[in-house]
XYZ file of C-alpha atoms in Angstrom:
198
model
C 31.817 177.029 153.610
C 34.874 177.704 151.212
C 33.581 181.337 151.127
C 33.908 181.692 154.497
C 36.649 179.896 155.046
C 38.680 182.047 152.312
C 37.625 185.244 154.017
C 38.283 183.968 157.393
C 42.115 182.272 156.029
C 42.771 185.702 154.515
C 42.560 187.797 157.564
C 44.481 184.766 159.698
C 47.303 184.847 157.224
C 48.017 188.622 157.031
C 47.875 188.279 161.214
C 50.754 185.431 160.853
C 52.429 187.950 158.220
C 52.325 190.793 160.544
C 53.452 189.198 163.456
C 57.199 187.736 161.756
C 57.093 190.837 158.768
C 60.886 191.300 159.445
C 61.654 187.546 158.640
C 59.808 187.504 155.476
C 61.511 185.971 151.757
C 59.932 188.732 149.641
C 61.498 186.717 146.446
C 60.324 183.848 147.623
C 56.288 185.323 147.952
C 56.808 187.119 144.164
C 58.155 183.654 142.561
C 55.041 182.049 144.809
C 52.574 184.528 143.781
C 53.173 185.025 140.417
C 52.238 181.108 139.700
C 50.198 180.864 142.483
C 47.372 183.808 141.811
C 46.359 182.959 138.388
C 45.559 179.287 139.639
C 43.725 180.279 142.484
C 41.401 182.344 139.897
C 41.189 178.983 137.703
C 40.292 177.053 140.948
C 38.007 179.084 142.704
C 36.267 179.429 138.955
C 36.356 175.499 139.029
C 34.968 175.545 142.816
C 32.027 177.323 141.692
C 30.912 174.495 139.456
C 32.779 171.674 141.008
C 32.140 169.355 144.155
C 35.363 169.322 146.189
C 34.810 166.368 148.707
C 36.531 164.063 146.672
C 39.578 166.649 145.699
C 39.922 167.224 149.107
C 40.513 163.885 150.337
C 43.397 163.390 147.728
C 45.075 166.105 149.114
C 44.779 164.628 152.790
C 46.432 161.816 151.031
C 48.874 164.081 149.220
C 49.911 165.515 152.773
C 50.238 161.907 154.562
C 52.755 161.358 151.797
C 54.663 164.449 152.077
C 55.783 164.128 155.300
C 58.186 160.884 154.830
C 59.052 162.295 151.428
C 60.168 165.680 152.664
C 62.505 164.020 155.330
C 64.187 161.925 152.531
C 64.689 164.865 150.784
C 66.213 166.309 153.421
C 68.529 163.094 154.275
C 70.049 163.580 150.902
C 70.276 167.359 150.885
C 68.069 167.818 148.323
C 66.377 171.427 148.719
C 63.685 173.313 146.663
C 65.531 176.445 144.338
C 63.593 179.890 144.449
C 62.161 179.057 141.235
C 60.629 176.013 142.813
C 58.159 178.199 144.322
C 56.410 179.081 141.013
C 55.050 175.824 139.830
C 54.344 174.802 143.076
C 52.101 178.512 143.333
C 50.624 177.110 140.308
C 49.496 173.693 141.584
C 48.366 175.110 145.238
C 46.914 178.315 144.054
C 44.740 176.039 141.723
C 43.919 173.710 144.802
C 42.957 176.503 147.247
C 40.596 177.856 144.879
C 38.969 174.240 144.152
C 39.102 173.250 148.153
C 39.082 176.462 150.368
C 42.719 176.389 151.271
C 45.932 174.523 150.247
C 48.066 175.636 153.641
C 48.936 172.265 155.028
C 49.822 171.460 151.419
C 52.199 174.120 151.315
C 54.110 173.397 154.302
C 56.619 170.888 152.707
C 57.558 172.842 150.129
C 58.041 175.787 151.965
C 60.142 173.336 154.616
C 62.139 171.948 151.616
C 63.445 175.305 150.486
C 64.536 175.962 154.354
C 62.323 177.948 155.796
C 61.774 177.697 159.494
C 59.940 179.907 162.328
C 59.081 183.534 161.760
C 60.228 183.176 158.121
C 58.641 180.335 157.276
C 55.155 181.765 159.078
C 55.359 185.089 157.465
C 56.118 184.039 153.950
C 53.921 181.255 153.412
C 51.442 183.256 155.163
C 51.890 186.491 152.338
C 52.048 184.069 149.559
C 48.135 182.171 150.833
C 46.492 185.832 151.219
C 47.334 187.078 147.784
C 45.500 183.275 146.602
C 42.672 184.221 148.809
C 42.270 188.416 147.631
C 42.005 186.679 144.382
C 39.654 183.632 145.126
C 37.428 186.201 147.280
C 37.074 188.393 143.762
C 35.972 185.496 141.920
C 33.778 183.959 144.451
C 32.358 187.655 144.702
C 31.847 187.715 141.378
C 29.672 184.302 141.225
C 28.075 185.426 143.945
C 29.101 182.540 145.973
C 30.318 185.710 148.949
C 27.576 187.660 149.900
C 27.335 189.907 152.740
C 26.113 187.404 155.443
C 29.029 184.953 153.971
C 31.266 187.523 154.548
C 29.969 188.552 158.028
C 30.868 185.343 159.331
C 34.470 184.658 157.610
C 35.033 188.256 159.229
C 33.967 187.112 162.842
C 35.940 183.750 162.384
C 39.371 185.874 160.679
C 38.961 188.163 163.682
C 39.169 185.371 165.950
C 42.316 183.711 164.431
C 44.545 187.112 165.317
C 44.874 185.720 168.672
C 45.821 181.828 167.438
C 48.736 183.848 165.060
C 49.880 185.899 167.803
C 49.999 182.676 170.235
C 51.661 180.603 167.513
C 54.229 183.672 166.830
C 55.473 182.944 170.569
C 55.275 179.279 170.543
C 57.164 179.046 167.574
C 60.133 181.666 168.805
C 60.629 179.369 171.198
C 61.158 176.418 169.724
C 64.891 175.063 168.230
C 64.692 174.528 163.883
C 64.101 170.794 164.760
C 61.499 171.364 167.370
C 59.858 173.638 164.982
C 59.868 171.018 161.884
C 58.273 168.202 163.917
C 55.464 170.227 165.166
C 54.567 171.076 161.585
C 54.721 167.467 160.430
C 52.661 166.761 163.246
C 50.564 169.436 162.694
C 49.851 167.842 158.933
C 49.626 164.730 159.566
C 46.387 165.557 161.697
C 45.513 167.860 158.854
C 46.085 164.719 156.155
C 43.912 162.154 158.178
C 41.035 164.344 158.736
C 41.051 165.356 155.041
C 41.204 161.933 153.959
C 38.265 160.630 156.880
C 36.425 164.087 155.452
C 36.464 165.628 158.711
């Protein structure tokens, strides 16, 4: 399933990419990428040998308890520097590869350093498909992607175009708060089915 789902995450993050391109933090997805794609070789390396179950229901966890921690970071001005973005590449390019994606993990961070709306979607979005190009290699080269594997992450990517493109005009319509609370929302369903291994 992480196969697929890699495959199918890649294509649905270069949609979300394509659709805010103009609003994009190109420093921000280099600092990102340069921790976060040698990870995601490490932890797609580790997924091949590795049950996940348990990982993945510490980062449902993890999420639950990012949400109240973001907002007191953001009650006492605290905000994530640039060079934030490396070490926290490293940590979620190393989870993605050992749980299939780290997206709803990524979401604070990428909150706490202020982005919102079409920059937030587009940069977080360039930063997860250079993890998955590189987790797709190594899964490739395990064999743990074959053709059928990617068949059907191909048929699911194609299908999430239309959820970025919907998302894209949700989210220009919705004020910075508006946009913030529909994200934490948005993770704390993510957290609780991680953690009840939904």
């Amino acid at each position: 399933a992480v196969p697929i789902l890699t495959v199918a995450a890649l294509i649905g993050n270069l949609s979300r990419a394509g659709f805010s391109w103009r609003e994009t933090d190109w420093p921000a997805v280099g600092i990102y990428v340069l921790g976060a794609v040698p990870a995601a070789s490490a932890g797609a390396f580790i997924f091949v040998t590795l049950d996940a179950a348990l990982i993945h229901r510490i980062l449902g966890a993890f999420i639950l308890l990012m949400i109240p921690a973001r907002r007191w970071a953001a009650r006492h001005a605290l905000r994530i520097q640039r060079w934030h973005l490396q070490p926290v590449g490293v940590v979620m390019g190393l989870l993605s590869g050992v749980v299939g994606t780290a997206g709803p993990v990524n979401a604070p961070f990428f909150l706490a350093y202020g982005l919102v709306k079409g920059a937030y979607l587009a940069t977080e979005a360039l930063g997860a498909a250079a993890v998955h190009v590189t987790k797709a290699g190594v899964y490739g080269r395990f064999a743990a992607l074959d053709a059928n594997t990617l068949l059907h992450g191909l048929i699911i990517g194609f299908a999430l175009i239309g959820g970025s493109w919907l998302g894209k005009r949700i989210v220009i319509r919705l004020d910075t708060e508006g946009f913030v609370r529909t994200v934490e929302a948005l993770l704390a369903v993510a957290g609780i089915t991680m953690v009840l291994g939904l």
